[in-house]
Short mmCIF file of C-alpha atoms and ligand atoms in Angstrom, two decimals:
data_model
loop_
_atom_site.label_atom_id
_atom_site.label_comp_id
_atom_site.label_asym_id
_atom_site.label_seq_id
_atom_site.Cartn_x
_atom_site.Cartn_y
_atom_site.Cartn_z
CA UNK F 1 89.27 -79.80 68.35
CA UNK F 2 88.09 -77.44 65.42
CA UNK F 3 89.05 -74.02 64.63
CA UNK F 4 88.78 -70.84 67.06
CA UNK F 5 86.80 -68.64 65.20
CA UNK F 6 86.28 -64.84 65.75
CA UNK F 7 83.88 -62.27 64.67
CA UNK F 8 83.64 -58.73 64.13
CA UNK F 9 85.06 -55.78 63.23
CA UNK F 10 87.96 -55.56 60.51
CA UNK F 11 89.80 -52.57 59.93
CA UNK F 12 92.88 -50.75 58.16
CA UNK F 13 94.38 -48.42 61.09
CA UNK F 14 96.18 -45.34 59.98
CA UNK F 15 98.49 -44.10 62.80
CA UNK F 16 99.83 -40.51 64.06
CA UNK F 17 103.27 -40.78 64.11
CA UNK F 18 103.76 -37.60 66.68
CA UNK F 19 102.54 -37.82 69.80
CA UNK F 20 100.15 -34.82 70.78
CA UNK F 21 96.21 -34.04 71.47
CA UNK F 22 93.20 -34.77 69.02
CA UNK F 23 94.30 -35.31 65.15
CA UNK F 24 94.69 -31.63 64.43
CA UNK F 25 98.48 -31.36 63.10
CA UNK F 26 98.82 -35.32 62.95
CA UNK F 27 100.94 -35.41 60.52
CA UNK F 28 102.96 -37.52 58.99
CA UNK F 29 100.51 -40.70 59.29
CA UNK F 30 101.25 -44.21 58.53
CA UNK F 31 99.34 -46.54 57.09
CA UNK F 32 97.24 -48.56 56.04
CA UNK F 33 98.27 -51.61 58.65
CA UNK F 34 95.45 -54.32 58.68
CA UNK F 35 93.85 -53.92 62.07
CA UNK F 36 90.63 -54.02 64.11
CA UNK F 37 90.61 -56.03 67.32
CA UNK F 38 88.71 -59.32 66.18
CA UNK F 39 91.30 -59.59 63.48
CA UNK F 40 94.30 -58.72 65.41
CA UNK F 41 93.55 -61.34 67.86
CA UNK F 42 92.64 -63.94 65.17
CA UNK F 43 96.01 -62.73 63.50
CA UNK F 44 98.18 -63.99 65.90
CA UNK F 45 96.10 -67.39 66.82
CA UNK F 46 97.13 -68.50 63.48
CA UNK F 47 100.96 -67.24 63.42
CA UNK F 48 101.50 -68.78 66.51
CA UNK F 49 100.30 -72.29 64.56
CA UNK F 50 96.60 -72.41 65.82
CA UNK F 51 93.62 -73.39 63.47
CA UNK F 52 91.82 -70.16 63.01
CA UNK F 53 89.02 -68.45 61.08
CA UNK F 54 87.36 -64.80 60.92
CA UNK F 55 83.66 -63.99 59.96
CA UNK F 56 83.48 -60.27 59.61
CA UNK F 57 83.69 -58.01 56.09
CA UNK F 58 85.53 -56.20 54.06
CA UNK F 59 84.79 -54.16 51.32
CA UNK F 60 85.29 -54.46 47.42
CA UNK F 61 89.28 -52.35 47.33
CA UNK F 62 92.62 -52.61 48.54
CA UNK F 63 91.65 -51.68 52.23
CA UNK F 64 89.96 -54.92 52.27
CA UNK F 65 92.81 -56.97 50.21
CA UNK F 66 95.33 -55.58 52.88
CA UNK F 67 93.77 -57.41 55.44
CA UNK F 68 93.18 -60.28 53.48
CA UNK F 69 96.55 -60.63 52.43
CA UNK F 70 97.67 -60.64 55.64
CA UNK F 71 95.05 -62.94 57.42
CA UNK F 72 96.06 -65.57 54.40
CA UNK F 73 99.50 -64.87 55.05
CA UNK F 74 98.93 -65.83 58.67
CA UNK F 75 97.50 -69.04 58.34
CA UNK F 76 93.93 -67.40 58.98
CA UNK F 77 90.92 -69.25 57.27
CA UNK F 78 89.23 -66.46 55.62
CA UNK F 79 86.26 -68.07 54.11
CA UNK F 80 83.93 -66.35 56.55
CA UNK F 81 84.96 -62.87 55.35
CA UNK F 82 82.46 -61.29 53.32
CA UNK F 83 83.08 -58.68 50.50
CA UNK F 84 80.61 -56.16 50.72
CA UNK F 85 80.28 -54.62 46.81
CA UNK F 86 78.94 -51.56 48.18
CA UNK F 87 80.20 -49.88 51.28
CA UNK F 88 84.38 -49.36 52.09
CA UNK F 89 86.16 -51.12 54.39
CA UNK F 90 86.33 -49.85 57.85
CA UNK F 91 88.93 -47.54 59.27
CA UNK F 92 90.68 -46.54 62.32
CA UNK F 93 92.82 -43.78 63.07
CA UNK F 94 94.70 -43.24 66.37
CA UNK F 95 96.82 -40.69 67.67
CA UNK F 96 98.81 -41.00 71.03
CA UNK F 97 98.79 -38.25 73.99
CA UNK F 98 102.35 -37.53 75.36
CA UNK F 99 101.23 -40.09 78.23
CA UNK F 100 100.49 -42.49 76.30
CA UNK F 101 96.89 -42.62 76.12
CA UNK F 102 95.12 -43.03 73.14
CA UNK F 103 92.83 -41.45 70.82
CA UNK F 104 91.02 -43.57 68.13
CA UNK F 105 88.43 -41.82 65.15
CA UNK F 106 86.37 -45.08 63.81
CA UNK F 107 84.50 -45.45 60.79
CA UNK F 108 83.44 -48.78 61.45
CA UNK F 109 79.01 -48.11 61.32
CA UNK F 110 79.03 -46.87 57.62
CA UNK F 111 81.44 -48.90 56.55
CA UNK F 112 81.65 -53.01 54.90
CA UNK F 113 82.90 -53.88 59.03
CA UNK F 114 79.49 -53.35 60.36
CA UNK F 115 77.70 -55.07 57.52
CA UNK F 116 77.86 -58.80 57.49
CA UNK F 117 75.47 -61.71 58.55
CA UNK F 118 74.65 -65.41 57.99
CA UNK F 119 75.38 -67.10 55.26
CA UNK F 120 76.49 -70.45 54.04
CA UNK F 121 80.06 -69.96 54.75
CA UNK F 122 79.52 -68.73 57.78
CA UNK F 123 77.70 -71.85 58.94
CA UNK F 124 79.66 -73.79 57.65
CA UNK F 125 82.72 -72.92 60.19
CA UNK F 126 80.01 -72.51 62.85
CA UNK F 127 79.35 -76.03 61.94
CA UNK F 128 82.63 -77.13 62.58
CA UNK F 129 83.96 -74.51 65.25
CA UNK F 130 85.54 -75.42 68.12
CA UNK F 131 85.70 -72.06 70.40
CA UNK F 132 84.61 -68.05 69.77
CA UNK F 133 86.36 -65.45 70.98
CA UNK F 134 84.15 -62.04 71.11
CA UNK F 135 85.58 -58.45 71.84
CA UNK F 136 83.89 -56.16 73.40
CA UNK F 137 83.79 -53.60 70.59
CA UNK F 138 82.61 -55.88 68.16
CA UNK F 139 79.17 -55.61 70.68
CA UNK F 140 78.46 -52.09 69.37
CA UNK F 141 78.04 -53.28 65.53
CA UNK F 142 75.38 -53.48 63.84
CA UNK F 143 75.58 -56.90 61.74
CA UNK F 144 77.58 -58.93 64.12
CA UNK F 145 75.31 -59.97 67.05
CA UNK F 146 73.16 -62.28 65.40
CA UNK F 147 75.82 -63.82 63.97
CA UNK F 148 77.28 -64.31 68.01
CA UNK F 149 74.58 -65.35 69.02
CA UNK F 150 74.04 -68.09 66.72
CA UNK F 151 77.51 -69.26 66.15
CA UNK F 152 77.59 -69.62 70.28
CA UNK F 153 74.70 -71.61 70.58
CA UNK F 154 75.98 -73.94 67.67
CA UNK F 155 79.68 -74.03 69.44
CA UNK F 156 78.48 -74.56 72.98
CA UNK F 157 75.87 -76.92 71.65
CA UNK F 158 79.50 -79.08 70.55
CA UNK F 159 80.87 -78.81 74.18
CA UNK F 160 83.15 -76.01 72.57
CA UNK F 161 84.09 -72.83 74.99
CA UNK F 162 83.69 -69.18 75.11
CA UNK F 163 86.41 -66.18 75.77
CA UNK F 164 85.60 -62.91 76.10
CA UNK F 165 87.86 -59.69 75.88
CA UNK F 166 85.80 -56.44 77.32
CA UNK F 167 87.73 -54.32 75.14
CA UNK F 168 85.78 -51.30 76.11
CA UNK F 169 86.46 -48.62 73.79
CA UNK F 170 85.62 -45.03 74.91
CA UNK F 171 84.71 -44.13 71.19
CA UNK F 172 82.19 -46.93 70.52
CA UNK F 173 78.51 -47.14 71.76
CA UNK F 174 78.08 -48.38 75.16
CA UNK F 175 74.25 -48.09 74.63
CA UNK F 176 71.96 -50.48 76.66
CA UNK F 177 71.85 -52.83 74.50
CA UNK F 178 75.43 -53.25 74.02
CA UNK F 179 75.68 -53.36 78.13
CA UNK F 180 73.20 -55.88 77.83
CA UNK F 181 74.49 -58.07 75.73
CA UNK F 182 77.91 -57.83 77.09
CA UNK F 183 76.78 -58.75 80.75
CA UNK F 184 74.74 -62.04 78.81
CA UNK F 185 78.17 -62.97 77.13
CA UNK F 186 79.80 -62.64 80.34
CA UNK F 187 77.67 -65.39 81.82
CA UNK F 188 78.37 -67.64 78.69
CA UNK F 189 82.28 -67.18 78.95
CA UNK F 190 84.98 -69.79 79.74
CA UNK F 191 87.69 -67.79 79.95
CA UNK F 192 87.62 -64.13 80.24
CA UNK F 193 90.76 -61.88 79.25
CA UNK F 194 89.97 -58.46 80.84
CA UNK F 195 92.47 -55.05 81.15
CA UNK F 196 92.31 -52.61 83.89
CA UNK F 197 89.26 -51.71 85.05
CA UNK F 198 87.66 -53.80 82.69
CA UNK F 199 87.71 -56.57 85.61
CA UNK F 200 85.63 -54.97 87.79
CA UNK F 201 83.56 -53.57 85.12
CA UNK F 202 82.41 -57.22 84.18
CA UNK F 203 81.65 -58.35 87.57
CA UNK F 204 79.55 -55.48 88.31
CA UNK F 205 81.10 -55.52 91.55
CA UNK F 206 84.20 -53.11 93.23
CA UNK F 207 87.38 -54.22 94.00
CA UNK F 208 89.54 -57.24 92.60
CA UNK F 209 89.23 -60.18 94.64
CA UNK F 210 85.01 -59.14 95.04
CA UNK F 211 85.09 -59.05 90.89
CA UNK F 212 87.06 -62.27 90.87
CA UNK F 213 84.54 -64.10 93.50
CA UNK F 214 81.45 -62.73 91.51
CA UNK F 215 82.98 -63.70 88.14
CA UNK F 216 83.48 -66.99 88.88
CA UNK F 217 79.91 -67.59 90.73
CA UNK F 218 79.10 -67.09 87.26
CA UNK F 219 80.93 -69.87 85.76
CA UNK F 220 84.05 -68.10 84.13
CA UNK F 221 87.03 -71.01 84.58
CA UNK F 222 89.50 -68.90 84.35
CA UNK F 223 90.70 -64.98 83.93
CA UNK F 224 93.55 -63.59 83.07
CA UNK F 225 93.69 -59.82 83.97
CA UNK F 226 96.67 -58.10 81.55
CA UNK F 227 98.69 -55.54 83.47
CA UNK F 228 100.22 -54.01 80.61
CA UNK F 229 104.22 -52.96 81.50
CA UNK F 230 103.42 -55.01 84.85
CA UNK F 231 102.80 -58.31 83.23
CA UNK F 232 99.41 -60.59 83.10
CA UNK F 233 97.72 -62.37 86.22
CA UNK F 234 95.90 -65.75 85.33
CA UNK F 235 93.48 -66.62 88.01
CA UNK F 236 91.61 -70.18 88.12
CA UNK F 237 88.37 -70.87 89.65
CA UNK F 238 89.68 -73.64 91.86
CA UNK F 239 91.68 -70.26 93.76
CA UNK F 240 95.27 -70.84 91.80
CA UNK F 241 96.61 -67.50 91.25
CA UNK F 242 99.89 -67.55 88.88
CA UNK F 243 101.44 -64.21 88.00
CA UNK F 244 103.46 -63.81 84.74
CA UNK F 245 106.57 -60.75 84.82
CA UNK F 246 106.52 -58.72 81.17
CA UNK F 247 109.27 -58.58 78.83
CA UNK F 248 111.59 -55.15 78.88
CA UNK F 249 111.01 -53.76 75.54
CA UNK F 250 111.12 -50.19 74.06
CA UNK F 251 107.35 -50.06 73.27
CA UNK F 252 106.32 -47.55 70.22
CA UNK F 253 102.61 -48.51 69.24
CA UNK F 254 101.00 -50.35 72.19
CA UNK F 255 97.53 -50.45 70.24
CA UNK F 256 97.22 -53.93 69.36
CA UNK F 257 99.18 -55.42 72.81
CA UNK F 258 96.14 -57.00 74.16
CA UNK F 259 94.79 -58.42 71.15
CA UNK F 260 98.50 -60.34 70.35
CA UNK F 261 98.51 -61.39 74.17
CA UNK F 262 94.40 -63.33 73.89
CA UNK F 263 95.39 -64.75 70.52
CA UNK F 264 98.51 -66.42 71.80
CA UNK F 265 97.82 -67.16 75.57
CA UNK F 266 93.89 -69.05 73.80
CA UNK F 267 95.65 -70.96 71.35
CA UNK F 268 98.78 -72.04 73.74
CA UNK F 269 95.56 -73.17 76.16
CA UNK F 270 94.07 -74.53 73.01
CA UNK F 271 97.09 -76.67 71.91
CA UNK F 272 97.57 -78.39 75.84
CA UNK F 273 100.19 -75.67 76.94
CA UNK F 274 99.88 -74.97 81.27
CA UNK F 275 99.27 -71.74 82.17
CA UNK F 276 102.79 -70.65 82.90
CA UNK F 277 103.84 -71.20 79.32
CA UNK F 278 100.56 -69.77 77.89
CA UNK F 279 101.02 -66.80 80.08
CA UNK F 280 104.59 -66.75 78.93
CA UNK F 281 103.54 -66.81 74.84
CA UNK F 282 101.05 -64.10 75.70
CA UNK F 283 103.28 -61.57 77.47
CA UNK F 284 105.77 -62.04 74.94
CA UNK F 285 103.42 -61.68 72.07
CA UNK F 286 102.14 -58.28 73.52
CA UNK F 287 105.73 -56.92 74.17
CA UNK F 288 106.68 -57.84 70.77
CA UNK F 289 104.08 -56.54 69.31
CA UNK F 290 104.20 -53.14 71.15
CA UNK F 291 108.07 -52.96 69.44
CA UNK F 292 106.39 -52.08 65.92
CA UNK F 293 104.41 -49.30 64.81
CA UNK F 294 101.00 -51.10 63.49
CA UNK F 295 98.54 -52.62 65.37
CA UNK F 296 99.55 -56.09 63.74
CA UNK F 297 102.73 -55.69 62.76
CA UNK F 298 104.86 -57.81 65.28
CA UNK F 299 102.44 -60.21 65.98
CA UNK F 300 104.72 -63.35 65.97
CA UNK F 301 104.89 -67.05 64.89
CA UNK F 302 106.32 -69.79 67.53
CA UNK F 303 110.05 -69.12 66.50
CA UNK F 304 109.84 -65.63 66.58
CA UNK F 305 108.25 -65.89 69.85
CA UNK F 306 110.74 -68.50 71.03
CA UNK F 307 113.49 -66.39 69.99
CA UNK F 308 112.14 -63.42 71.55
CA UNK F 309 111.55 -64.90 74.91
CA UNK F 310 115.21 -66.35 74.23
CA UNK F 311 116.56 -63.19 74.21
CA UNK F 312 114.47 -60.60 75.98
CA UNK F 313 115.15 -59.49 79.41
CA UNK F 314 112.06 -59.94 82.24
CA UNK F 315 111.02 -57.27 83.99
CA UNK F 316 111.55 -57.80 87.56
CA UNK F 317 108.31 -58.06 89.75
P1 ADP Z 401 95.23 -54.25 76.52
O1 ADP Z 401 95.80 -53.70 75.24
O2 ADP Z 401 94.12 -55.24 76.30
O3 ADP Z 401 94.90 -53.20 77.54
P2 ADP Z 401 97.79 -54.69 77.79
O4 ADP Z 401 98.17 -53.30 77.46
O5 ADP Z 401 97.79 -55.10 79.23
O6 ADP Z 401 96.40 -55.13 77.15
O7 ADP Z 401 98.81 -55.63 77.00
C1 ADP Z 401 98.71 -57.02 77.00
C2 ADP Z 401 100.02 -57.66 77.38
O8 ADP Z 401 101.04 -57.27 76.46
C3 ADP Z 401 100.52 -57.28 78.78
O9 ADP Z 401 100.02 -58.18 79.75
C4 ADP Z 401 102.03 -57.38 78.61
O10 ADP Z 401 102.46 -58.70 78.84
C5 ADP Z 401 102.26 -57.01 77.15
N1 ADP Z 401 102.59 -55.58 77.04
C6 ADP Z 401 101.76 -54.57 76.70
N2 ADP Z 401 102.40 -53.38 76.73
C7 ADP Z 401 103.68 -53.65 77.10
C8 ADP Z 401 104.86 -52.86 77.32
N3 ADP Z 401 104.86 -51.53 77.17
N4 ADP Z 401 105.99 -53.50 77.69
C9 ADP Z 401 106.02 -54.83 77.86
N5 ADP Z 401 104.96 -55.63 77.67
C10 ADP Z 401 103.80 -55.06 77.29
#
């Protein structure tokens, strides 16, 4: 099988705890929570029991321990993270609007996140890899395309398999070379786990069942578009539609959501699980996460999940 792997960005996330415009008057804050999306994805593939690595960096302090702690915690193989001795770890803050939107200030450029490339440990997991997952935002850094783009070659080279979350961030570049490479990933992806307009976005074309068509001319097998409060869609190329309901849960901190729902619906795929039950994990894996202030914070394991799915009300459809 070998491990899912995922590279990029890894952050501590410091979070507004009252809702309002820009950061002016944020405060309190809370924080640091180990974040970035790469490693909140990766996160949850390994509480949720799935064999999972991350090649990104950190730097030389506690910012970078945090997340280290809690990668290790989670089962994560952390061999691939580097520790940079002479730039910071990366940082995210985000505030929330009073309708919910977000607004995130990154330090991710000058900082030990952006900085990281090949080396032996890296190929050595790229050696024995088994699937890549790639976010969007981990496009717009500097260190980590090469690293993509040679990992991908060595895990499709296996007969291992691609996923791809857009994960378009307003605050990071969307440059032409970041489009590019993007659209070139999109072509290369077995499954791709898009948000909102994010669908539409990656087909290049208007409208959903247009994107869908386009996408999977392309070769995608399979997308799952995540509605948020409305639930997830899974859609397979051979025209099988199956819808999944959300769970009914007073969300606080929905940063994170999307992340919680890739890492478990991949690795439910991963181990065997159909569809409905992947679909299941990954709604309930969002929700649950969306309970707890942090971007990681409620990511769960399989009990937790099981108990939460046990016990939480659907919403109707
Ligand atoms: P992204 O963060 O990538 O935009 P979503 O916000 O759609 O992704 O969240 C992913 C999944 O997490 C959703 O499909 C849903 O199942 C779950 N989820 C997210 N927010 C909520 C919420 N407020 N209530 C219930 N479930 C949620």
């Amino acid at each position: 099988l070998g491990p899912t792997l995922c590279i990029g960005e890894i952050l501590v996330e410091i979070v507004a705890t009252m809702p309002g415009e820009g950061f002016r008057n944020a405060l309190p804050l809370i924080g640091p929570f180990p974040s970035g999306a790469p490693a909140i994805f990766i996160d949850q593939c390994g509480r949720i029991g799935g064999q999972a690595a991350m090649i990104g960096a950190v730097g030389r302090d506690d910012f970078g321990q945090v997340n280290i702690d809690r990668l290790v915690r989670d089962g994560v193989d952390v061999s691939g993270i580097a520790i940079d001795p002479d730039y910071p770890t990366g940082s995210a803050f985000v505030r929330y609007r009073e309708d919910g939107s977000r607004d995130f200030v990154f330090n991710i450029e000058r900082s030990a996140a952006a900085r990281f490339g090949w080396t032996p440990a890296v190929a050595a997991l790229a050696a024995r890899a088994g699937h890549l997952h790639v976010m969007g935002s981990a496009l717009s850094i500097s260190g980590a395309w090469e690293v993509i783009r040679q990992v991908l070659a060595q895990v499709k080279a296996r007969g291992g398999t691609l996923s791809l979350d857009p994960n378009l961030r307003k605050e990071l570049t969307q440059d032409v070379e970041t489009r590019e490479r993007f659209l070139w990933l999109v072509g290369q992806a077995d499954l791709l786990l898009p948000s909102g307009e994010e669908l539409e976005d990656a087909a290049g074309v208007a409208g959903e069942e247009a994107a869908l068509a386009a996408l999977f001319a392309r070769g995608i097998k399979e997308i799952v578009l995540k509605r948020g409060e409305a639930g997830a869609s899974c859609f397979l190329s051979d025209g099988r539609r199956i819808d999944a309901p959300s769970f009914v849960v007073d969300a606080v901190d929905p940063t994170g959501a999307g992340d919680c729902f890739g890492g478990a619906y991949l690795t439910c795929r991963r181990l065997g699980q159909p569809v409905e039950s992947a679909l299941d994990y990954g709604c309930a894996a969002g929700a649950r996460n969306a309970t707890l202030r942090g971007p990681m914070e409620g990511a769960g394991t399989r009990e937790e999940l099981d108990a939460f799915i046990a016990t939480t009300q659907r919403r109707a459809s």
